[in-house]
CSV table of C-alpha atoms and ligand atoms in Angstrom, one decimal:
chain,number,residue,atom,x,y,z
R,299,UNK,CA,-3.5,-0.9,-15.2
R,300,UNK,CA,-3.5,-3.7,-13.4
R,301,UNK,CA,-3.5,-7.9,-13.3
R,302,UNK,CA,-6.5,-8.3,-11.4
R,303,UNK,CA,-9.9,-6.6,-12.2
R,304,UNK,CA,-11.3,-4.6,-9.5
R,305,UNK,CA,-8.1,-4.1,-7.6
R,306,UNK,CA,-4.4,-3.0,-8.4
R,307,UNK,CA,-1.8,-5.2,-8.5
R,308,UNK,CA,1.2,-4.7,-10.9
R,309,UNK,CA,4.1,-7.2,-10.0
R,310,UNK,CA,7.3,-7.1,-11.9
R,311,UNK,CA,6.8,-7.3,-15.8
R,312,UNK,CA,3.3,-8.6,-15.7
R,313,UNK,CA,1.1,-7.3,-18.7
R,314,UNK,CA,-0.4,-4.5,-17.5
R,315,UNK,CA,3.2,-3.0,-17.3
R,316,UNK,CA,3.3,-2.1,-20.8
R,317,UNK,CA,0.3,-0.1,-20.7
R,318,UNK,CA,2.5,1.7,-17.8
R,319,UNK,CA,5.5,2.2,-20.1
R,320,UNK,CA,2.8,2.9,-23.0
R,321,UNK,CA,1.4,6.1,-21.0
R,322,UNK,CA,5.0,7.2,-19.4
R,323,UNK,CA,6.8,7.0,-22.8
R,324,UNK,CA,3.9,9.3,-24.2
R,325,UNK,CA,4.2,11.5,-21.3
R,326,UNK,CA,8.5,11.5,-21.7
R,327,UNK,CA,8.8,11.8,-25.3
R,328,UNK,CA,5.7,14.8,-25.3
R,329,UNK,CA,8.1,16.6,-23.2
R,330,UNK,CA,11.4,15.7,-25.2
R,331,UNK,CA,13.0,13.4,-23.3
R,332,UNK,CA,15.0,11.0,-25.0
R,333,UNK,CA,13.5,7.5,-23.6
R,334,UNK,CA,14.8,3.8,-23.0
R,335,UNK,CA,13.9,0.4,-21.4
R,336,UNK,CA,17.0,-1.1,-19.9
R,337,UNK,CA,16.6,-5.2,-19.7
R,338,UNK,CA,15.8,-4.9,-16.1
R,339,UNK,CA,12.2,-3.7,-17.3
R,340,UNK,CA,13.2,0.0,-16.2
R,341,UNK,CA,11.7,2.9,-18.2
R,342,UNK,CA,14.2,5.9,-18.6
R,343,UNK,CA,13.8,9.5,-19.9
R,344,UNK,CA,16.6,11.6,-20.0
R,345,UNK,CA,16.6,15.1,-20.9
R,346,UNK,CA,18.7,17.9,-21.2
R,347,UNK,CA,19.0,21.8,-21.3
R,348,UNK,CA,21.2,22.9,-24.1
R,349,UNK,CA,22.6,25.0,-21.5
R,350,UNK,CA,23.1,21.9,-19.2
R,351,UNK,CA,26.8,21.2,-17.7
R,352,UNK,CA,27.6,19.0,-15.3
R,353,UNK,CA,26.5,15.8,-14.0
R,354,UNK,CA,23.1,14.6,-14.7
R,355,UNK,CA,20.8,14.4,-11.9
R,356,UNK,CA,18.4,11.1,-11.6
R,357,UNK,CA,14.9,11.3,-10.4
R,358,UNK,CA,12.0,8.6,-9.8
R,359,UNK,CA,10.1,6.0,-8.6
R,360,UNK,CA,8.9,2.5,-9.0
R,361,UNK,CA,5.9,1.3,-10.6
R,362,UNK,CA,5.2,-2.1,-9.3
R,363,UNK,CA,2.9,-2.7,-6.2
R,364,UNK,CA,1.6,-4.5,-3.8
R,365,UNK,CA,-1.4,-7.2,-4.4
R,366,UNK,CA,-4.5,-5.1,-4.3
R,367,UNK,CA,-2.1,-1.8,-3.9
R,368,UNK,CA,-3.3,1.9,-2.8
R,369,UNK,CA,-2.9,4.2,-6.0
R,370,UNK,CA,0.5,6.6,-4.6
R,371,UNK,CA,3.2,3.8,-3.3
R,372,UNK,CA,6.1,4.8,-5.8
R,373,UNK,CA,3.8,6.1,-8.3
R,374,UNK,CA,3.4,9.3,-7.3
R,375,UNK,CA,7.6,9.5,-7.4
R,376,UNK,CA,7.2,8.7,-10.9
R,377,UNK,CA,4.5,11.2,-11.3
R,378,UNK,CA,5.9,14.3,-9.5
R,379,UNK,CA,9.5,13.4,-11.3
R,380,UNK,CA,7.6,14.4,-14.5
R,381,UNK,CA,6.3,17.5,-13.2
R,382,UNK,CA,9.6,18.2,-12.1
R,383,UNK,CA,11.3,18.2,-15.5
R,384,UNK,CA,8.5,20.0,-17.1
R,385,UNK,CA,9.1,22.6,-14.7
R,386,UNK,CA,12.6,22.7,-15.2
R,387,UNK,CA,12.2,23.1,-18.9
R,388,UNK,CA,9.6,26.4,-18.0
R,389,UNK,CA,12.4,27.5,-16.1
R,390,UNK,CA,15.2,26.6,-18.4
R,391,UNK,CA,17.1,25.3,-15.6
R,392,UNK,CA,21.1,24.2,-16.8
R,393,UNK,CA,20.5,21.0,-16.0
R,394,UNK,CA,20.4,17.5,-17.1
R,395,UNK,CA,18.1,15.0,-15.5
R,396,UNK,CA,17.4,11.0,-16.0
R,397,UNK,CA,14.2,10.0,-15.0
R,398,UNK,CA,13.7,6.4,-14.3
R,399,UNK,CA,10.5,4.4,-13.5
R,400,UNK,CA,11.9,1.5,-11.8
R,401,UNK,CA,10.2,-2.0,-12.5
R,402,UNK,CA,10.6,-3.5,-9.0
R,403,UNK,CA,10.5,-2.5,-5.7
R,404,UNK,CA,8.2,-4.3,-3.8
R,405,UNK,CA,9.2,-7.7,-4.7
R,406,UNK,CA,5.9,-8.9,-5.2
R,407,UNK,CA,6.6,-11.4,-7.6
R,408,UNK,CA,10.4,-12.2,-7.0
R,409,UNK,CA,12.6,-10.0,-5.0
R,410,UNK,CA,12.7,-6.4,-4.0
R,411,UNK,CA,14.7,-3.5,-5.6
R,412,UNK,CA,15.5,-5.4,-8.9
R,413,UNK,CA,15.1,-2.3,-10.9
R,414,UNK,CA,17.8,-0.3,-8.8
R,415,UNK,CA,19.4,-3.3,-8.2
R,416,UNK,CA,20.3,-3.1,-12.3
R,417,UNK,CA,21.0,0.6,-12.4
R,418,UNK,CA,23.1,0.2,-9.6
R,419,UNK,CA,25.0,-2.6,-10.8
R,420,UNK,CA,24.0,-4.6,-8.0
R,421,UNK,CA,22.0,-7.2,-10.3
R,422,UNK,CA,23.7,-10.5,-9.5
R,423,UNK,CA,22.4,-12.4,-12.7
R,424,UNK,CA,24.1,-15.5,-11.7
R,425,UNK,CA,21.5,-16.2,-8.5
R,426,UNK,CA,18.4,-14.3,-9.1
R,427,UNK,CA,17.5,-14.8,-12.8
R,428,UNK,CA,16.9,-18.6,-11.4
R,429,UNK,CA,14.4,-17.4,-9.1
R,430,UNK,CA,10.6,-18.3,-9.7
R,431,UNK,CA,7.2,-16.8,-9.2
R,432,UNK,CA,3.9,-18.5,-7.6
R,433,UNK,CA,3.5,-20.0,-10.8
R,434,UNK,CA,6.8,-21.6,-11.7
R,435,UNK,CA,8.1,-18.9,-13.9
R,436,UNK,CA,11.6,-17.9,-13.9
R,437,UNK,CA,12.5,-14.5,-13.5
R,438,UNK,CA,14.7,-14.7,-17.0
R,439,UNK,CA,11.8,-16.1,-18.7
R,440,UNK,CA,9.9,-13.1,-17.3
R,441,UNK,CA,12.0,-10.9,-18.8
R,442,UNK,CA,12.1,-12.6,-21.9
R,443,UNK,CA,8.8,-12.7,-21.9
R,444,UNK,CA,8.2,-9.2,-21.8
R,445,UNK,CA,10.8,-8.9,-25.3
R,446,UNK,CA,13.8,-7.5,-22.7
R,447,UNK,CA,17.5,-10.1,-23.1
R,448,UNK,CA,18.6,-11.0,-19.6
R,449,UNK,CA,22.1,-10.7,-20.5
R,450,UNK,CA,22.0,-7.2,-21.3
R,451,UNK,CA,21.3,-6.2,-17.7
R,452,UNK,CA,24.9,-5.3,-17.3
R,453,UNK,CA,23.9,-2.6,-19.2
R,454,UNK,CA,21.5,-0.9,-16.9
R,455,UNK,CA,24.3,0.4,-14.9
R,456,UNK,CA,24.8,4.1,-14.5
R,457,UNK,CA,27.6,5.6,-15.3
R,458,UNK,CA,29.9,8.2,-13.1
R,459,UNK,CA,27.7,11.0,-14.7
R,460,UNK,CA,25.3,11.2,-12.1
R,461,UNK,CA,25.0,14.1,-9.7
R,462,UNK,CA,22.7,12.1,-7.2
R,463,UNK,CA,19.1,10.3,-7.0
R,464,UNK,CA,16.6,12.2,-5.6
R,465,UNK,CA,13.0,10.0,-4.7
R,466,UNK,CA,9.7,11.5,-3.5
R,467,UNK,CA,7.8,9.0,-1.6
R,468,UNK,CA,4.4,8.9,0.5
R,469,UNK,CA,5.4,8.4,4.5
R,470,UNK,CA,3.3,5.1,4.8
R,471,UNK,CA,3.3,5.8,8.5
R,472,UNK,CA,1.4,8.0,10.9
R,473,UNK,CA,4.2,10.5,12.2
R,474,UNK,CA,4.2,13.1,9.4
R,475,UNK,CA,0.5,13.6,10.2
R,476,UNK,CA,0.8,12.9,13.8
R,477,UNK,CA,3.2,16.0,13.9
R,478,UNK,CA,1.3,18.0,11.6
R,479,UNK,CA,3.7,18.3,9.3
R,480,UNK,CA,3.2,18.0,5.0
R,481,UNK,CA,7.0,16.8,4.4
R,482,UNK,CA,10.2,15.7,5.7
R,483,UNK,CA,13.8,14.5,4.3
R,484,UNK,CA,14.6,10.9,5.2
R,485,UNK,CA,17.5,10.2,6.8
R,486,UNK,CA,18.2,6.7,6.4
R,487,UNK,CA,16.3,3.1,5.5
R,488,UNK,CA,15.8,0.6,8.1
R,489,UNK,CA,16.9,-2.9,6.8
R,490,UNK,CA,15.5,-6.0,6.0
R,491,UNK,CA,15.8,-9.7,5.7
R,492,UNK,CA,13.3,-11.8,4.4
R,493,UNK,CA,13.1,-15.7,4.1
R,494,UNK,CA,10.3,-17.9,3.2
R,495,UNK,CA,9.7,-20.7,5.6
R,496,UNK,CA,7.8,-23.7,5.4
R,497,UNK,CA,6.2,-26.3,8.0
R,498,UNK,CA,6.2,-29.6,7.1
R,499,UNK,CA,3.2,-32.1,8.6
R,500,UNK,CA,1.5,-34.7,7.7
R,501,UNK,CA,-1.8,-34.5,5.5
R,502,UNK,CA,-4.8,-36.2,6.6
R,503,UNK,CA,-8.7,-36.4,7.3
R,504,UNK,CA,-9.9,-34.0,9.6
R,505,UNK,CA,-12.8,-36.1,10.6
R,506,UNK,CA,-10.9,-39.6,11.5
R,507,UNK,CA,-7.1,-38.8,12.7
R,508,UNK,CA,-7.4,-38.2,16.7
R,509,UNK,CA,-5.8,-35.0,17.7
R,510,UNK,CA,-2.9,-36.5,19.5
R,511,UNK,CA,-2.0,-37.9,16.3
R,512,UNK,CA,-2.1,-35.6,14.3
R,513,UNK,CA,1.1,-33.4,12.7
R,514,UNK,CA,-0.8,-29.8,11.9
R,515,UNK,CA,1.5,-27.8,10.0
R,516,UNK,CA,-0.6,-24.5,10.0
R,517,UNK,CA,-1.4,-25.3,13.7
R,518,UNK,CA,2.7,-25.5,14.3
R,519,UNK,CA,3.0,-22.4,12.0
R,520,UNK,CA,-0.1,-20.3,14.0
R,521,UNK,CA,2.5,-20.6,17.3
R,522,UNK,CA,5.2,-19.7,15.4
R,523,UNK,CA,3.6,-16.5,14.2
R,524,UNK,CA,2.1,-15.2,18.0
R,525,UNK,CA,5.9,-15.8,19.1
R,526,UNK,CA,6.8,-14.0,16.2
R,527,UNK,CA,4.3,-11.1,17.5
R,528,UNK,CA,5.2,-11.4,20.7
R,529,UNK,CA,8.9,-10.8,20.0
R,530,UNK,CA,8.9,-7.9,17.8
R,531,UNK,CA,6.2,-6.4,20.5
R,532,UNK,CA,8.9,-6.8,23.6
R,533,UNK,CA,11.8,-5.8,21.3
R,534,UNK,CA,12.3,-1.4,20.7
R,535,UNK,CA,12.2,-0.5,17.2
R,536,UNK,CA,11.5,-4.5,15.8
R,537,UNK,CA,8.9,-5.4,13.6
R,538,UNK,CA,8.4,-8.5,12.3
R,539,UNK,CA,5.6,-10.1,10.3
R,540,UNK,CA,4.6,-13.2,8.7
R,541,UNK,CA,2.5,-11.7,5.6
R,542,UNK,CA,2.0,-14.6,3.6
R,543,UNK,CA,0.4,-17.9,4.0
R,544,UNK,CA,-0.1,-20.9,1.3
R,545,UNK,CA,-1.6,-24.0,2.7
R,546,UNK,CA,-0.8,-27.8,1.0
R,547,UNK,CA,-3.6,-29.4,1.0
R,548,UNK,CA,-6.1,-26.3,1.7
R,549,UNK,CA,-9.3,-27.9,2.2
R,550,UNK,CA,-12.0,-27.6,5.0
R,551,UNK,CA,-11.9,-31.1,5.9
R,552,UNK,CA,-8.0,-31.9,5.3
R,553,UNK,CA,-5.1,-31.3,8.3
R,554,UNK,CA,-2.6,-28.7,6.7
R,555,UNK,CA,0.3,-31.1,5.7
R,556,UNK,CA,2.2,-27.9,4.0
R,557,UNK,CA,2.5,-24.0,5.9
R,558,UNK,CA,4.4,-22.2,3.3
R,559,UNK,CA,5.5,-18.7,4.9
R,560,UNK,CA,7.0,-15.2,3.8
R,561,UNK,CA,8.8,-13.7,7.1
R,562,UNK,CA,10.6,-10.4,7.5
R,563,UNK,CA,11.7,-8.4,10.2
R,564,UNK,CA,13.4,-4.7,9.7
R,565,UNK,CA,15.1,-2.7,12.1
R,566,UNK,CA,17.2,1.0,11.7
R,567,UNK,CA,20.2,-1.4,13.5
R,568,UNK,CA,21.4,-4.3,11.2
R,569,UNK,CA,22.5,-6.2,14.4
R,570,UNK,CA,19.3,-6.2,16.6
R,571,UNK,CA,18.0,-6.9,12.7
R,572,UNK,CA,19.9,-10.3,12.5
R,573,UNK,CA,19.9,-11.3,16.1
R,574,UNK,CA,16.1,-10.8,15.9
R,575,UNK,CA,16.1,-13.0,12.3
R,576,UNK,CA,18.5,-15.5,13.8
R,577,UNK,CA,16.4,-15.8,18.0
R,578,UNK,CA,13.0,-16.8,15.7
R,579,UNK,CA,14.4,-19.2,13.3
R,580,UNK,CA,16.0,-21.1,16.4
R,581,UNK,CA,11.7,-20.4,18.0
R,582,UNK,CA,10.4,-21.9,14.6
R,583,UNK,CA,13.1,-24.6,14.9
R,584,UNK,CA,11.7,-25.5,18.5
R,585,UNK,CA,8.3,-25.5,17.7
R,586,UNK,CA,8.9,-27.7,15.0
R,587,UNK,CA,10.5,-30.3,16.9
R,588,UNK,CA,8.0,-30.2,19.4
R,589,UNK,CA,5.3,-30.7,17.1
R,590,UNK,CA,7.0,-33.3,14.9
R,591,UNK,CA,7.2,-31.0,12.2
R,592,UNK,CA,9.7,-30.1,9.4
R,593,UNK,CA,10.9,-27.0,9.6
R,594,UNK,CA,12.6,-25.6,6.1
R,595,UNK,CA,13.7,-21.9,5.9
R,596,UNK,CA,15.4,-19.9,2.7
R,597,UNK,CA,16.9,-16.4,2.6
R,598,UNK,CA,15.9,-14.6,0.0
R,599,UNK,CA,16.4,-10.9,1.3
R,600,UNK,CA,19.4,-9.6,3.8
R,601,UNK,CA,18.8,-5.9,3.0
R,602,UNK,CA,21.3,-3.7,5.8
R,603,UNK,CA,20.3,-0.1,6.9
R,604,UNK,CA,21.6,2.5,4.7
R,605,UNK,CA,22.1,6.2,5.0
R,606,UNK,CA,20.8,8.6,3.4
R,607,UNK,CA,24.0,10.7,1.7
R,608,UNK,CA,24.3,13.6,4.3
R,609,UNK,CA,25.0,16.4,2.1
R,610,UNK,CA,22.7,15.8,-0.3
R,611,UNK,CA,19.8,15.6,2.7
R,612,UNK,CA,21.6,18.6,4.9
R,613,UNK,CA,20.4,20.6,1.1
R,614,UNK,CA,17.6,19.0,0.9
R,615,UNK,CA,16.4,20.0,4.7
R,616,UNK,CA,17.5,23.4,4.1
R,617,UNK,CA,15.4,23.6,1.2
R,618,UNK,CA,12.3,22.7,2.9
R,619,UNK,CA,13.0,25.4,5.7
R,620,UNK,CA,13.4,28.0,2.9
R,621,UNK,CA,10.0,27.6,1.9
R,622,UNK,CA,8.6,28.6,5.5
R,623,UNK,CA,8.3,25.0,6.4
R,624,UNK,CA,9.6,22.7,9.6
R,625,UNK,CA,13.0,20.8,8.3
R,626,UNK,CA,12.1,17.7,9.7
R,627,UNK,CA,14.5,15.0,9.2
R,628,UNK,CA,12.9,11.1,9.8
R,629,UNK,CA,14.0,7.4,9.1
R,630,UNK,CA,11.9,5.2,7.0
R,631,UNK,CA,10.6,2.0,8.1
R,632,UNK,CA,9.7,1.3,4.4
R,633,UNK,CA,12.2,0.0,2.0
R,634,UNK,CA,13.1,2.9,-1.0
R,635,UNK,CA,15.0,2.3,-4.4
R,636,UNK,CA,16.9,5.2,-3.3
R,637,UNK,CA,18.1,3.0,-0.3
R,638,UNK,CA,19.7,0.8,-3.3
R,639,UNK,CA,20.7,3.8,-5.1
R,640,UNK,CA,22.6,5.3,-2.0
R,641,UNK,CA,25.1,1.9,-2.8
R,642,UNK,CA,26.4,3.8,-6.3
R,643,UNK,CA,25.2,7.7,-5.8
R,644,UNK,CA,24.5,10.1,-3.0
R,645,UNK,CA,21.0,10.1,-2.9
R,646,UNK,CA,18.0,12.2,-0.7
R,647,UNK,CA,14.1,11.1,-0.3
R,648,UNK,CA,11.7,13.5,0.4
R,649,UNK,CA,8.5,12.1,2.2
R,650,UNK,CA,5.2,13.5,2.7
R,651,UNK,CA,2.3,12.6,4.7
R,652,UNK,CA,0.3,10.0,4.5
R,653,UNK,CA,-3.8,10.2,5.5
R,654,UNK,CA,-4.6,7.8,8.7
R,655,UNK,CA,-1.2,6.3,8.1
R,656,UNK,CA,-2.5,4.5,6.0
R,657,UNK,CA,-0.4,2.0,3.0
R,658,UNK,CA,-0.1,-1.0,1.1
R,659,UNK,CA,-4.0,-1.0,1.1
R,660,UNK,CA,-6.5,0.5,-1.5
R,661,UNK,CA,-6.8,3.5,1.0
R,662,UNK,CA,-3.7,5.1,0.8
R,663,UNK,CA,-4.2,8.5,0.1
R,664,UNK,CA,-2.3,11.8,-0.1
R,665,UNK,CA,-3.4,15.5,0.4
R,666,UNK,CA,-3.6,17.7,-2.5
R,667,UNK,CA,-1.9,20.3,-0.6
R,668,UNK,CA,1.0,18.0,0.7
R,669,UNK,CA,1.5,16.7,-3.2
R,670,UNK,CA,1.7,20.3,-3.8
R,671,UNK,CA,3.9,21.2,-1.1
R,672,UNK,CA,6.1,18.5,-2.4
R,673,UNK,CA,6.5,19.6,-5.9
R,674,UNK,CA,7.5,22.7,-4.9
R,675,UNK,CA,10.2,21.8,-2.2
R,676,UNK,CA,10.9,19.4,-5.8
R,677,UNK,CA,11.4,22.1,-7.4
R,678,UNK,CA,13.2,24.7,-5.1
R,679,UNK,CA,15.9,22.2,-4.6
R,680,UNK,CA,16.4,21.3,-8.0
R,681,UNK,CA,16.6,25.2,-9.1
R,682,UNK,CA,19.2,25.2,-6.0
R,683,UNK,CA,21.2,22.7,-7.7
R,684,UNK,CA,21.1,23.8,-10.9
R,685,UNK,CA,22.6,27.3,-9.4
R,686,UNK,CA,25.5,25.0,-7.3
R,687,UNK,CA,26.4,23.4,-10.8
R,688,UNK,CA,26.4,26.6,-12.6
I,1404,GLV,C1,8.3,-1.6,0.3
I,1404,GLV,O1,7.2,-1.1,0.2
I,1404,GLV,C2,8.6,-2.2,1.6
I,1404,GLV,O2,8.1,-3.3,1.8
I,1404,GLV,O3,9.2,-1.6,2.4
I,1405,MN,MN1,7.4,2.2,-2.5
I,1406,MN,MN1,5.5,-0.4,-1.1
């Protein structure tokens, strides 16, 4: 299910998301769930025991990826969340549980987190529905596109029924397998701030214009980008990446007159985060002027850090030690729904290891054993739930 044969890539409301919702509603409404697609493009099952009090617990993922994604990035959350209310039906748990496959979290094609952004009621309609795609395309003619009403987002918003949000995600980093370890809680989600930023030269032949005269905006962009390197690699717990380039002209024998750029940089501490943003705009700024260049730069992310909810993840980390297993507690580098969810409900992550470390590439992989080992730390803390809200 994907836009592009022969690799995966599922941005936000592109076609192959229906097939998505197609299978998932199959899967929801086989096991009784009662399901919904909010106008944010998020698919929602809820289900719950007739012997269910209480607040409703929400479970999930996203199920937008990456261009030319690995096959576990958010799905597998969505996946397992399944599992786990099939499992709690066996077990006639008293519980009630919403599970929501969110439509964006990667931002691929706009933003990140506008699925949990809308259940959260953190959707600010008046600046992003404006937004547009590679090809023009505004977000709200995305969404209308795909039959959903932008103005109904409002309606996305969960109400103050919700026990919590619990996420299963793939580490994406090396330590969970460097430590030998199948799973850990997360503790809290390093922010982010993302901008696009563009170089502005001058177009011209590559075979006449002498090289003193020329005004390279890829060459001005290229030193930007090793400063940008160099930075994050002499600053503790930065990183910082330029991860997409679009050239104006883009021809062999034409001098870039137009680098277009997608910069972030993330960090567990939302100061050394923006002082990091704000010390390489200034370097972009100077290596413009120097190279009689343009420089233009736009915000389009300022994500802070956010905490896990400590109860919530103090249960959870118990619950893993029950089961015979290490408690380890780790902050992701990666940004999470659940780090938008933690704005409106206490929410906990559970991550497990990933193979070589390995993510946002076709290689991703998980373990068998780990996905099981997750389901049933899933499980056990659910069932421990269910018997706190008895
Ligand atoms: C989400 O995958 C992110 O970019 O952190
Ligand atoms: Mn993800
Ligand atoms: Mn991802």
């Amino acid at each position: 299910m994907t836009e592009e044969p022969g690799r995966t890539t599922r941005r936000f409301l592109t076609p192959p998301v229906r097939d998505v919702h197609q299978l998932l509603r199959g899967r929801m409404e086989s096991l009784g769930m009662t399901v919904t697609l909010d106008a944010a493009g998020n698919l929602r099952g809820r289900w719950q025991a007739t012997s269910a009090h209480g607040k409703r617990l929400l479970v999930g993922s996203h199920i937008d990826t990456v261009p030319d994604a690995g096959a576990f990035d958010g799905v597998l959350g969505v996946t397992l969340a399944l599992e786990l209310v099939e499992i709690a039906q066996q077990h006639k748990l008293p519980l009630a549980i919403e599970l929501i496959a969110f439509s964006d979290e990667e931002g691929a094609r706009y933003i990140p987190f506008l699925g949990s952004r809308a259940v959260a009621g953190r959707f600010n309609s008046g600046s992003l529905l404006a937004l547009r795609d590679r090809e023009g395309v505004t977000m709200e003619n995305a969404i209308r596109a795909f039959g959903l009403h932008p103005n109904r987002i409002p309606e996305a918003v969960i109400d103050e029924d919700v026990l919590g949000f619990f996420e299963v995600h793939i580490e994406q980093g090396p330590i969970l397998e460097t430590e030998g370890l199948s799973v850990a809680a997360v503790t809290s989600i390093a922010g982010q701030s993302r901008f696009a930023v563009k170089f502005i030269g001058h177009a011209n032949h590559a075979g006449t214009t002498p090289m003193h005269l020329r005004r390279d905006a890829l060459a001005g962009a290229a030193e930007w980008m090793i400063a940008v390197e160099t930075y994050a690699r002499q600053t503790e717990g930065l990183v910082a990446t330029v991860g997409r380039l679009g050239l104006e002209p883009n021809a062999g024998n034409v001098i870039p007159g137009v680098a277009n750029l997608g910069f972030e940089v993330r960090h567990v501490n939302d100061s050394a985060r923006k002082h990091a943003a704000e010390a390489l705009l200034v370097s972009a700024q100077i290596i413009a002027d120097k190279r009689n260049l343009v420089l233009q730069f736009e915000r389009r992310m300022d994500q802070p850090a956010v905490p896990m909810d400590e109860q919530l993840t103090a249960f959870l980390a118990e619950t893993i030690e029950s089961l015979g297993l290490p408690p380890r507690l780790m902050p992701s580098g990666a940004g999470h729904d659940a780090m938008v969810m933690a704005g409106r409900v206490p929410a906990a992550m559970l991550f497990l290891r990933s193979p070589g470390g390995i993510s946002h590439h076709p290689d991703e992989s998980v373990r068998e054993e780990d996905v099981e080992t997750a389901l049933q730390v899933g499980v056990r803390f659910i069932e421990r739930l269910a018997a706190q809200v008895r």
